RNA sequence: GCCCCCGUAGCUCAGUCGGAUAGAGCAGCUGCCUUCUAAGCAGACGGUCGCAGGUUCGAGUCCUGCCGGGGGCGCCA
């Protein structure tokens, strides 16, 4: 299936033919419309260059034979062409959709290999709100890209290396391995880390031991490495538990931690040196990519080796970038990382380009996102000022969902009720994160995200559940026949348009890694359905043909909603 | 001091390559359940798109300056 099979694609081709006759290659400027199904604004732009009246041009476009029979076009205002798709055309398009597991989404014309870097928690440190957005957004992008037909390599750049590990291992030894494993396995990473930190700050002997331990770790001392791997394994088990509860795709197979690049770091520095990019400054070895300035307008360095000989996260990031191009043959690399890291990542990209590690054919993109804010519009913190544990957030979302479900779920048994609360609570949490422009900070509000009104997860899930209920009744009541589709009423027309716009909504969301565009579309689809549902009787339709057709419309809507929610990593319950 | 992001209705947010009267939801107001899940639907109300210039037939959108909020800026990661 190519682009021509999408409804908008068909229109684009027809209009292009009309515009080519006016001026070869002229853009029809096909856009959504409030006054029609779609509109073409191309005549307005063309009028100046051709020195003709925009209305004349629009009139010629509207008369295009390519549109005849399936699309009514009328000139409006200063030179808009309003386009109304014929119901029989929509019917035909929907017919092709209903047997299609891809729901009209064409397989990517140019499948690419994507490396998606996201989540990246730190070993022996609690996952907190800071990991919420990267994990949720990254997961949704992976699902959407894979569905669109791309090869997706998930990478969890685990923080499993660095100077803190001397301290963490010493702490593990002090409290005893048994006790440490117990603490970490129940997910009490905070206590573990904090106690280690406290000992480090309070005691000189502990600091000294920690420093020695870091050296041992880096030298590959066997026992030290074993202790380190205990920390990593126990933390990973905990993270996996959180990922399972969150419902994201990440597994241990996706972990490519910082330690993975240890052996490559010296090579990174040596190769930068060989390329003549290294500059020594105050004892540190740096690269100064052009175009980056710090305080006082001084050139800004990317430090790849500290004056004490140690490497930095910049070195690791460069090694990872290199690896992703060489080993994965990535065409595009997405970094789902908070906005404050923007300059750092851009510098890494610039250095990698200069060094020839990131060829022009490979695109590296910072998929930046804003901070999570509390109701006071300040960084989301607990009342005591601590960072909020991610699991606390998940617990509360589920508990609140259960409360909100209330008597609705009374008929379910305990296991089902528990599962439903999980799907609704976690879905609400994720949808709230995904449904606004990721670059903005967002205000975290349980009450709003769990509301059943408005652009929320529960609203979409509810729309889906109603459809399932309708279909269940249809089967028990009379047995649905696979009748012919018909689009007749304005509500059916509107719903059909929304159903057929799913592919381009996904395409738009993937275009700039913006899941909220898909959310927006699903919300509009659910709205179109509920209006249809209110005004067009389905089971009580006047005649069997209408009933069967409307059942098929409902079925399609349910399929698209479930698919769309699935691409966001959100479940679509059949009852709620 | 330099750089990045943000500023749209009382609140939370959409607004795609510059197009018609700037759209939703919430809150408040008016209707609609003997009928497929009312956790819903329909309607009215609500705006100097931070401010001031500029480009354009046309600016929430592009450019410049300013104001306000957040963030970053050499050896933590």
XYZ file of C-alpha atoms (C1' of nucleotides) in Angstrom:
653
model
C 0.000 0.000 0.000
C 1.361 3.374 -0.938
C 0.503 6.920 0.000
C -2.036 7.045 -2.787
C -4.365 4.713 -0.964
C -4.938 7.037 1.976
C -7.907 9.297 1.537
C -5.867 12.408 1.801
C -3.295 10.942 -0.544
C -5.954 10.414 -3.208
C -7.044 14.016 -2.852
C -3.489 15.264 -2.948
C -2.824 13.492 -6.230
C -5.995 14.786 -7.850
C -5.339 18.361 -6.764
C -1.710 18.153 -7.825
C -2.859 17.353 -11.346
C -5.061 20.431 -11.320
C -2.314 22.664 -9.955
C 0.264 21.314 -12.377
C -1.881 22.657 -15.190
C -1.720 26.126 -13.638
C 1.947 26.012 -12.710
C 3.923 22.763 -12.718
C 4.815 21.657 -9.199
C 2.651 24.234 -7.447
C 1.628 23.141 -3.961
C -2.139 22.614 -3.557
C -1.745 23.438 0.176
C -4.244 20.805 1.262
C -5.328 21.512 4.824
C -7.975 20.515 7.358
C -10.998 22.756 7.226
C -13.709 24.045 9.476
C -15.909 24.772 6.516
C -15.556 21.532 4.615
C -14.003 18.084 4.852
C -10.704 19.508 3.663
C -9.653 22.630 1.845
C -7.047 23.673 -0.672
C -5.398 27.054 -0.182
C -2.945 26.824 -3.028
C -4.715 29.267 -5.323
C -4.083 32.168 -2.951
C -0.334 31.684 -2.920
C -0.232 31.105 -6.659
C -2.174 34.237 -7.547
C 0.711 36.595 -6.855
C 3.316 34.691 -8.847
C 0.982 34.181 -11.801
C -0.497 37.658 -11.602
C -3.996 36.259 -11.777
C -7.052 36.530 -9.591
C -7.045 33.870 -6.842
C -10.731 33.195 -7.362
C -10.161 32.479 -11.051
C -7.438 30.009 -10.199
C -9.569 28.418 -7.500
C -12.423 28.067 -9.960
C -10.197 26.173 -12.378
C -9.003 23.875 -9.618
C -12.542 23.200 -8.478
C -13.475 22.189 -12.005
C -10.697 19.603 -12.256
C -11.941 16.407 -13.890
C -9.808 14.374 -11.464
C -12.190 15.376 -8.680
C -15.383 14.709 -10.540
C -17.649 12.041 -9.164
C -16.128 11.587 -5.731
C -15.348 15.023 -4.418
C -17.440 18.162 -4.611
C -15.286 21.285 -4.786
C -16.519 24.834 -4.370
C -14.752 28.152 -4.362
C -15.164 30.167 -1.215
C -13.945 33.449 0.231
C -10.920 35.054 -1.433
C -9.901 31.837 -3.177
C -10.221 28.802 -0.959
C -11.383 25.570 -2.517
C -13.661 23.719 -0.137
C -13.690 19.989 -0.645
C -16.550 17.698 0.276
C -15.970 13.998 -0.130
C -18.844 11.979 -1.513
C -20.412 9.500 0.871
C -20.053 6.654 -1.613
C -16.351 7.378 -1.847
C -15.978 7.251 1.932
C -17.896 3.986 1.962
C -15.460 2.472 -0.490
C -12.461 3.651 1.477
C -13.901 2.265 4.701
C -14.574 -1.070 3.058
C -10.899 -1.479 2.340
C -10.092 -0.479 5.883
C -12.265 -3.033 7.585
C -10.304 -6.090 6.566
C -6.962 -4.428 7.127
C -5.027 -5.221 10.311
C -3.002 -2.045 9.706
C -6.194 0.009 9.586
C -5.101 1.871 6.493
C -1.625 2.730 7.717
C 0.767 2.150 4.833
C 4.048 0.387 5.560
C 6.874 2.923 5.594
C 7.949 3.773 2.071
C 11.538 3.906 3.256
C 11.952 1.642 6.283
C 14.779 2.896 8.449
C 16.725 1.624 11.401
C 15.984 3.703 14.461
C 17.934 3.609 17.689
C 15.843 5.032 20.490
C 17.666 5.977 23.669
C 15.318 6.350 26.608
C 14.573 5.701 30.289
C 18.176 5.357 31.531
C 17.750 4.996 35.297
C 20.780 4.798 37.572
C 21.818 1.606 39.303
C 21.197 1.710 43.044
C 19.147 4.878 42.669
C 15.405 5.095 42.838
C 13.464 5.811 39.661
C 11.688 9.132 40.126
C 9.521 11.598 38.222
C 12.548 12.466 36.117
C 12.323 9.017 34.523
C 8.597 9.185 33.938
C 8.518 11.191 30.747
C 11.526 9.676 29.006
C 10.198 6.177 29.665
C 6.625 6.881 28.575
C 7.456 9.008 25.540
C 10.277 6.742 24.420
C 8.052 3.697 24.684
C 5.274 5.301 22.655
C 7.704 6.377 19.947
C 9.133 2.852 19.710
C 5.670 1.381 19.324
C 4.631 3.919 16.698
C 7.831 3.555 14.685
C 7.632 -0.234 14.715
C 4.001 -0.162 13.621
C 4.906 2.158 10.778
C 7.307 -0.495 9.571
C 10.661 0.680 10.871
C 13.370 -1.379 12.517
C 13.489 -0.144 16.093
C 16.393 -0.752 18.476
C 15.510 0.218 22.006
C 18.470 1.246 24.120
C 18.358 1.708 27.857
C 21.512 3.672 28.625
C 21.684 2.493 32.214
C 23.773 4.540 34.633
C 25.889 1.624 35.781
C 29.337 3.159 35.972
C 31.231 6.056 37.483
C 32.806 7.253 40.692
C 29.699 6.733 42.887
C 30.156 2.995 42.520
C 33.166 2.998 44.819
C 30.940 4.394 47.511
C 28.047 2.069 46.706
C 30.181 -1.047 46.785
C 31.797 -0.015 50.079
C 28.364 0.520 51.536
C 27.292 -2.900 50.302
C 30.256 -4.440 52.093
C 29.534 -2.561 55.297
C 25.929 -3.640 55.619
C 26.713 -7.099 54.258
C 25.898 -8.555 50.892
C 22.868 -10.430 52.165
C 21.309 -7.328 53.657
C 22.124 -5.264 50.565
C 20.458 -7.729 48.235
C 17.408 -7.784 50.455
C 17.157 -4.015 50.523
C 17.603 -3.648 46.794
C 15.338 -6.509 45.824
C 12.376 -4.960 47.606
C 13.074 -1.761 45.760
C 14.392 0.258 48.646
C 17.083 1.841 46.520
C 16.649 5.228 48.128
C 17.680 4.092 51.583
C 20.650 2.239 50.194
C 21.902 5.173 48.173
C 21.278 7.715 50.882
C 23.115 5.742 53.535
C 26.062 5.276 51.220
C 26.074 8.994 50.519
C 25.841 9.796 54.232
C 28.820 7.578 55.097
C 30.780 9.128 52.256
C 30.124 12.622 53.495
C 30.621 11.889 57.195
C 33.669 9.634 57.271
C 37.120 10.171 55.847
C 37.982 6.467 56.069
C 34.898 5.593 54.026
C 35.809 8.197 51.429
C 39.288 6.761 51.172
C 37.967 3.206 50.860
C 35.541 4.359 48.179
C 38.322 5.926 46.166
C 40.388 2.764 46.355
C 37.340 0.770 45.377
C 36.747 2.846 42.250
C 40.294 2.119 41.161
C 39.810 -1.601 41.800
C 36.605 -1.526 39.831
C 38.263 0.175 36.895
C 41.213 -2.215 37.040
C 38.812 -5.106 36.723
C 39.451 -6.633 40.148
C 37.429 -9.801 40.165
C 35.754 -9.549 43.550
C 34.975 -5.882 43.046
C 33.398 -6.606 39.677
C 31.331 -9.342 41.257
C 30.027 -6.962 43.921
C 29.307 -4.394 41.229
C 27.336 -6.924 39.218
C 25.246 -7.684 42.311
C 24.266 -4.033 42.472
C 23.444 -3.986 38.767
C 21.462 -7.228 38.790
C 19.373 -6.319 41.818
C 18.652 -2.857 40.465
C 17.716 -4.236 37.075
C 15.284 -6.672 38.618
C 13.652 -3.737 40.352
C 13.540 -1.616 37.191
C 12.005 -4.511 35.297
C 9.277 -4.646 37.885
C 8.575 -0.940 37.408
C 8.593 -1.355 33.625
C 6.120 -4.198 33.893
C 3.813 -2.135 36.047
C 4.148 0.804 33.677
C 3.517 -1.454 30.715
C 6.525 -0.476 28.629
C 8.466 -2.660 26.234
C 11.901 -2.379 27.841
C 13.575 -5.606 28.930
C 17.053 -6.606 30.025
C 17.897 -7.201 26.379
C 17.591 -3.470 25.784
C 20.092 -2.543 28.461
C 23.278 -1.093 27.067
C 24.707 0.598 30.119
C 27.539 3.060 30.387
C 29.897 0.254 31.406
C 29.413 -1.321 27.999
C 31.542 1.431 26.496
C 34.437 1.286 28.966
C 36.795 -0.370 26.537
C 35.952 2.113 23.800
C 36.660 5.300 25.751
C 40.425 5.399 25.271
C 39.861 4.880 21.556
C 37.427 7.774 21.413
C 39.998 10.115 22.900
C 42.842 8.732 20.811
C 40.846 9.073 17.611
C 39.830 12.612 18.455
C 43.494 13.334 19.016
C 44.462 11.733 15.727
C 41.832 13.816 13.970
C 43.434 16.929 15.421
C 40.345 17.863 17.374
C 41.784 17.553 20.889
C 42.843 20.606 22.829
C 44.396 20.458 26.269
C 42.975 23.073 28.602
C 43.808 23.347 32.293
C 44.974 19.760 32.214
C 41.740 18.436 30.720
C 41.470 17.133 27.200
C 38.680 18.864 25.342
C 37.058 19.335 21.985
C 35.773 22.790 21.143
C 32.987 22.354 18.592
C 32.370 25.596 16.715
C 29.255 27.563 17.535
C 29.085 26.846 21.258
C 29.883 29.550 23.762
C 29.722 29.592 27.525
C 30.149 32.356 30.068
C 31.799 35.487 28.758
C 31.397 34.182 25.235
C 34.373 31.848 25.690
C 34.366 28.768 23.474
C 32.653 25.934 25.288
C 34.558 22.685 25.693
C 33.288 19.169 25.575
C 35.583 17.540 28.121
C 36.415 14.000 27.103
C 39.177 13.355 29.625
C 39.517 14.992 32.986
C 42.830 16.255 34.345
C 42.962 13.187 36.596
C 42.790 10.959 33.546
C 39.184 9.891 34.064
C 36.610 9.958 31.305
C 33.326 11.841 31.395
C 29.770 11.178 30.318
C 30.587 13.081 27.138
C 33.168 10.418 26.282
C 30.620 7.709 26.947
C 27.986 9.474 24.872
C 30.421 9.764 21.975
C 31.314 6.099 22.242
C 27.625 5.219 22.271
C 26.916 7.397 19.248
C 29.726 5.711 17.382
C 28.488 2.284 18.379
C 24.984 3.029 17.251
C 26.175 3.994 13.811
C 28.710 1.159 13.476
C 27.002 -1.741 15.192
C 23.330 -0.959 14.613
C 23.789 0.785 11.259
C 21.308 3.328 12.530
C 19.700 5.708 10.079
C 18.220 7.790 12.851
C 19.079 8.033 16.504
C 16.539 9.490 18.887
C 17.561 10.729 22.321
C 14.500 10.940 24.537
C 16.146 13.116 27.139
C 15.062 16.171 29.130
C 15.342 19.623 27.580
C 18.174 20.787 29.901
C 20.506 18.336 28.170
C 20.028 20.050 24.823
C 23.332 21.846 24.609
C 25.293 18.816 25.757
C 23.713 16.585 23.136
C 24.118 19.120 20.359
C 27.790 19.387 21.259
C 28.169 15.622 21.173
C 26.488 15.502 17.769
C 28.736 18.286 16.472
C 31.906 16.587 17.706
C 30.806 13.232 16.291
C 30.183 14.883 12.924
C 33.618 16.504 12.937
C 35.226 13.207 13.837
C 33.392 11.481 11.014
C 31.541 9.124 13.349
C 28.165 10.542 12.503
C 27.892 10.716 8.716
C 25.526 13.131 7.031
C 23.264 10.210 6.120
C 22.562 9.527 9.791
C 20.268 11.824 11.689
C 20.730 12.319 15.423
C 17.813 14.030 17.131
C 17.266 15.228 20.640
C 13.639 14.410 21.443
C 13.474 16.912 24.263
C 10.753 17.161 26.860
C 9.880 19.639 29.586
C 9.838 19.182 33.324
C 7.054 17.734 35.422
C 5.608 20.455 37.619
C 3.430 20.270 40.700
C 0.171 22.145 41.219
C 2.245 25.133 42.359
C 3.981 25.167 38.942
C 7.296 24.373 40.561
C 9.347 21.249 40.043
C 7.324 18.290 41.207
C 8.490 17.393 44.728
C 7.067 15.869 47.867
C 5.921 18.164 50.657
C 9.272 17.661 52.333
C 11.068 18.651 49.167
C 12.258 15.204 48.131
C 11.974 13.855 44.626
C 8.898 11.702 44.157
C 9.473 7.995 43.681
C 8.068 6.699 40.434
C 6.414 3.724 42.102
C 4.613 6.046 44.522
C 3.137 7.805 41.528
C 2.061 4.534 39.956
C 0.497 3.329 43.202
C -1.466 6.511 43.611
C -2.656 6.559 40.005
C -3.993 3.020 40.360
C -5.528 3.658 43.773
C -7.279 6.753 42.492
C -8.474 4.947 39.388
C -9.971 2.263 41.583
C -11.755 4.895 43.608
C -13.010 6.622 40.471
C -14.290 3.347 39.042
C -16.276 2.957 42.250
C -19.563 1.157 41.917
C -19.083 0.823 38.196
C -16.679 -1.985 38.860
C -18.709 -3.523 41.657
C -19.923 -6.387 39.479
C -16.348 -7.456 38.691
C -14.455 -9.928 40.797
C -11.450 -8.718 42.720
C -8.862 -9.812 40.160
C -10.661 -8.093 37.285
C -11.239 -4.981 39.328
C -7.569 -4.836 40.173
C -6.573 -5.280 36.545
C -9.034 -2.650 35.357
C -7.851 -0.105 37.917
C -4.314 -0.741 36.712
C -5.190 -0.269 33.055
C -7.187 2.885 33.737
C -4.784 4.411 36.276
C -1.593 3.765 34.360
C -3.321 4.659 31.103
C -4.424 7.974 32.562
C -0.916 8.711 33.778
C 0.625 7.921 30.412
C -2.002 9.696 28.366
C -1.587 12.865 30.419
C 2.092 12.824 29.625
C 1.686 12.037 25.946
C -1.249 14.295 25.103
C 0.485 17.658 25.323
C 3.391 19.030 23.347
C 6.352 17.264 24.915
C 8.626 20.307 24.730
C 6.564 22.174 27.286
C 6.729 21.687 31.001
C 3.609 19.961 32.174
C 1.546 20.313 35.297
C 0.973 16.983 36.995
C -2.590 16.665 38.296
C -4.157 13.342 39.247
C -7.686 14.733 39.259
C -7.434 16.018 35.737
C -5.716 13.018 34.219
C -8.231 10.629 35.769
C -11.265 12.651 34.728
C -13.649 10.892 32.402
C -14.367 14.129 30.596
C -12.125 15.826 28.109
C -8.943 14.730 26.420
C -7.989 12.016 28.891
C -7.082 8.345 28.872
C -10.237 7.256 30.701
C -12.456 9.105 28.207
C -10.908 7.233 25.288
C -11.008 3.941 27.147
C -14.648 4.537 27.985
C -15.496 5.223 24.366
C -13.835 1.947 23.477
C -15.645 0.046 26.234
C -18.999 1.381 25.043
C -18.274 0.136 21.556
C -17.375 -3.294 22.894
C -20.588 -3.348 24.858
C -22.550 -2.453 21.763
C -20.911 -5.215 19.759
C -21.512 -7.767 22.504
C -25.188 -6.912 22.512
C -25.347 -7.139 18.754
C -24.037 -10.663 18.831
C -26.328 -11.855 21.582
C -29.413 -10.019 20.381
C -29.668 -10.842 16.730
C -26.388 -11.917 15.307
C -24.611 -9.337 13.230
C -24.423 -9.862 9.538
C -21.478 -8.493 7.634
C -23.648 -6.110 5.677
C -22.529 -3.436 3.286
C -21.226 -0.196 4.726
C -23.180 2.922 4.056
C -22.372 6.498 4.941
C -25.492 8.622 4.894
C -25.992 10.906 7.902
C -23.727 13.870 8.765
C -22.614 11.968 11.879
C -21.619 8.943 9.831
C -19.841 11.178 7.357
C -17.912 12.887 10.109
C -17.028 9.587 11.765
C -15.885 8.119 8.451
C -13.550 11.051 7.886
C -12.042 10.608 11.349
C -11.544 6.882 10.781
C -9.844 7.471 7.457
C -7.556 10.143 8.907
C -5.836 7.699 11.259
C -2.862 7.013 8.946
C -2.016 10.655 8.473
C -2.403 11.326 12.190
C 0.179 8.649 12.911
C 2.369 9.994 10.157
C 2.135 13.499 11.589
C 2.979 12.220 15.054
C 6.034 10.394 13.755
C 7.128 13.354 11.650
C 8.429 15.268 14.605
C 8.228 12.624 17.314
C 5.051 14.203 18.689
C 2.766 11.582 20.253
C 0.289 14.303 21.225
C -0.786 14.563 17.607
C -1.914 10.966 17.698
C -3.668 11.653 21.029
C -5.442 14.641 19.544
C -6.684 12.558 16.674
C -7.914 9.717 18.873
C -9.766 12.255 20.986
C -11.433 13.669 17.898
C -12.296 10.175 16.716
C -13.822 9.296 20.085
C -15.781 12.568 19.968
C -17.023 11.817 16.470
C -18.110 8.393 17.629
C -20.000 9.539 20.717
C -21.875 12.101 18.653
C -22.708 9.380 16.146
C -23.692 7.113 19.001
C -26.039 9.707 20.463
C -27.797 10.521 17.241
C -27.677 7.415 15.130
C -29.415 4.397 16.638
C -27.426 1.267 15.953
C -29.211 -1.766 17.362
C -32.511 0.042 17.023
C -31.848 1.321 13.545
C -34.849 1.549 11.221
C -33.754 -1.282 8.987
C -31.320 -4.229 9.146
C -29.035 -2.766 6.484
C -28.540 0.437 8.463
C -28.053 -1.521 11.647
C -25.374 -3.738 10.150
C -23.611 -0.822 8.549
C -23.539 1.105 11.821
C -22.266 -1.930 13.649
C -19.397 -2.082 11.205
C -18.676 1.600 11.764
C -18.636 0.963 15.502
C -16.396 -2.034 15.031
C -13.942 -0.032 12.956
C -13.920 2.759 15.499
C -13.209 0.309 18.280
C -10.373 -1.200 16.277
C -8.773 2.164 15.568
C -9.126 3.296 19.183
C -7.598 0.079 20.487
C -4.806 0.250 17.957
C -4.111 3.930 18.626
C -4.114 3.489 22.385
C -1.876 0.474 21.933
C 0.610 2.577 19.991
C 0.714 4.894 22.983
C 1.306 1.976 25.306
C -2.172 2.252 26.799
C -4.644 -0.586 27.273
C -8.188 -0.566 25.912
C -10.474 -2.448 28.329
C -13.583 -4.107 26.907
C -15.669 -3.288 29.953
C -15.494 -0.491 32.451
C 27.066 38.294 30.392
C 25.946 34.477 26.469
C 22.725 30.504 24.773
C 18.130 27.271 24.766
C 12.792 26.483 25.859
C 8.140 28.579 27.149
C 4.159 32.795 27.340
C -3.035 31.512 23.625
C -10.160 32.047 27.733
C -10.475 32.204 35.230
C -7.684 26.931 35.069
C -5.269 22.857 31.912
C -4.099 22.649 26.864
C -4.588 22.210 20.933
C -3.597 25.300 16.753
C 0.929 20.956 11.040
C 4.477 24.696 5.012
C 1.630 31.930 7.140
C -4.870 31.451 5.258
C -11.741 32.309 6.376
C -15.060 34.342 12.494
C -8.152 31.645 17.088
C -10.340 25.789 18.869
C -11.151 21.789 22.934
C -11.785 20.230 28.027
C -12.508 21.881 33.154
C -15.066 25.489 36.281
C -19.895 28.449 36.197
C -24.872 28.766 33.123
C -29.248 26.112 29.903
C -31.307 21.821 28.062
C -31.358 16.101 27.226
C -31.840 9.432 30.704
C -39.423 4.476 29.887
C -34.771 3.580 24.684
C -27.665 0.525 22.466
C -22.790 2.237 29.209
C -25.623 9.969 31.129
C -18.141 8.138 33.167
C -22.329 10.687 27.787
C -24.517 14.467 24.264
C -26.282 19.368 22.595
C -26.248 24.749 23.433
C -24.927 29.636 25.272
C -21.016 32.325 27.861
C -15.843 33.241 28.050
C -9.778 36.064 23.976
C -5.916 42.974 22.783
C -2.783 35.009 21.193
C 2.963 38.683 27.014
C 4.243 43.988 24.820
C 6.023 47.053 20.641
C 7.661 47.361 15.806
C 8.624 44.863 10.921
C 7.762 41.477 6.427
C 3.088 40.039 3.677
C -2.828 40.509 -0.162
C -3.082 37.927 4.742
C 0.688 36.852 11.183
C -1.092 33.051 17.199
C 2.413 31.118 13.296
C 8.056 34.332 10.123
C 11.964 38.572 11.617
C 13.917 42.331 15.356
C 13.695 44.463 20.210
C 11.697 44.408 25.059
C 8.957 42.204 29.460
C 7.843 37.834 32.381
C 8.746 32.396 33.791
C 11.987 28.088 33.549
C 16.675 25.897 32.271
C 21.895 25.528 30.652
C 26.924 27.582 30.506
C 35.232 23.262 32.114
C 36.822 18.567 34.628
C 29.119 15.278 38.633
C 26.467 12.096 35.234
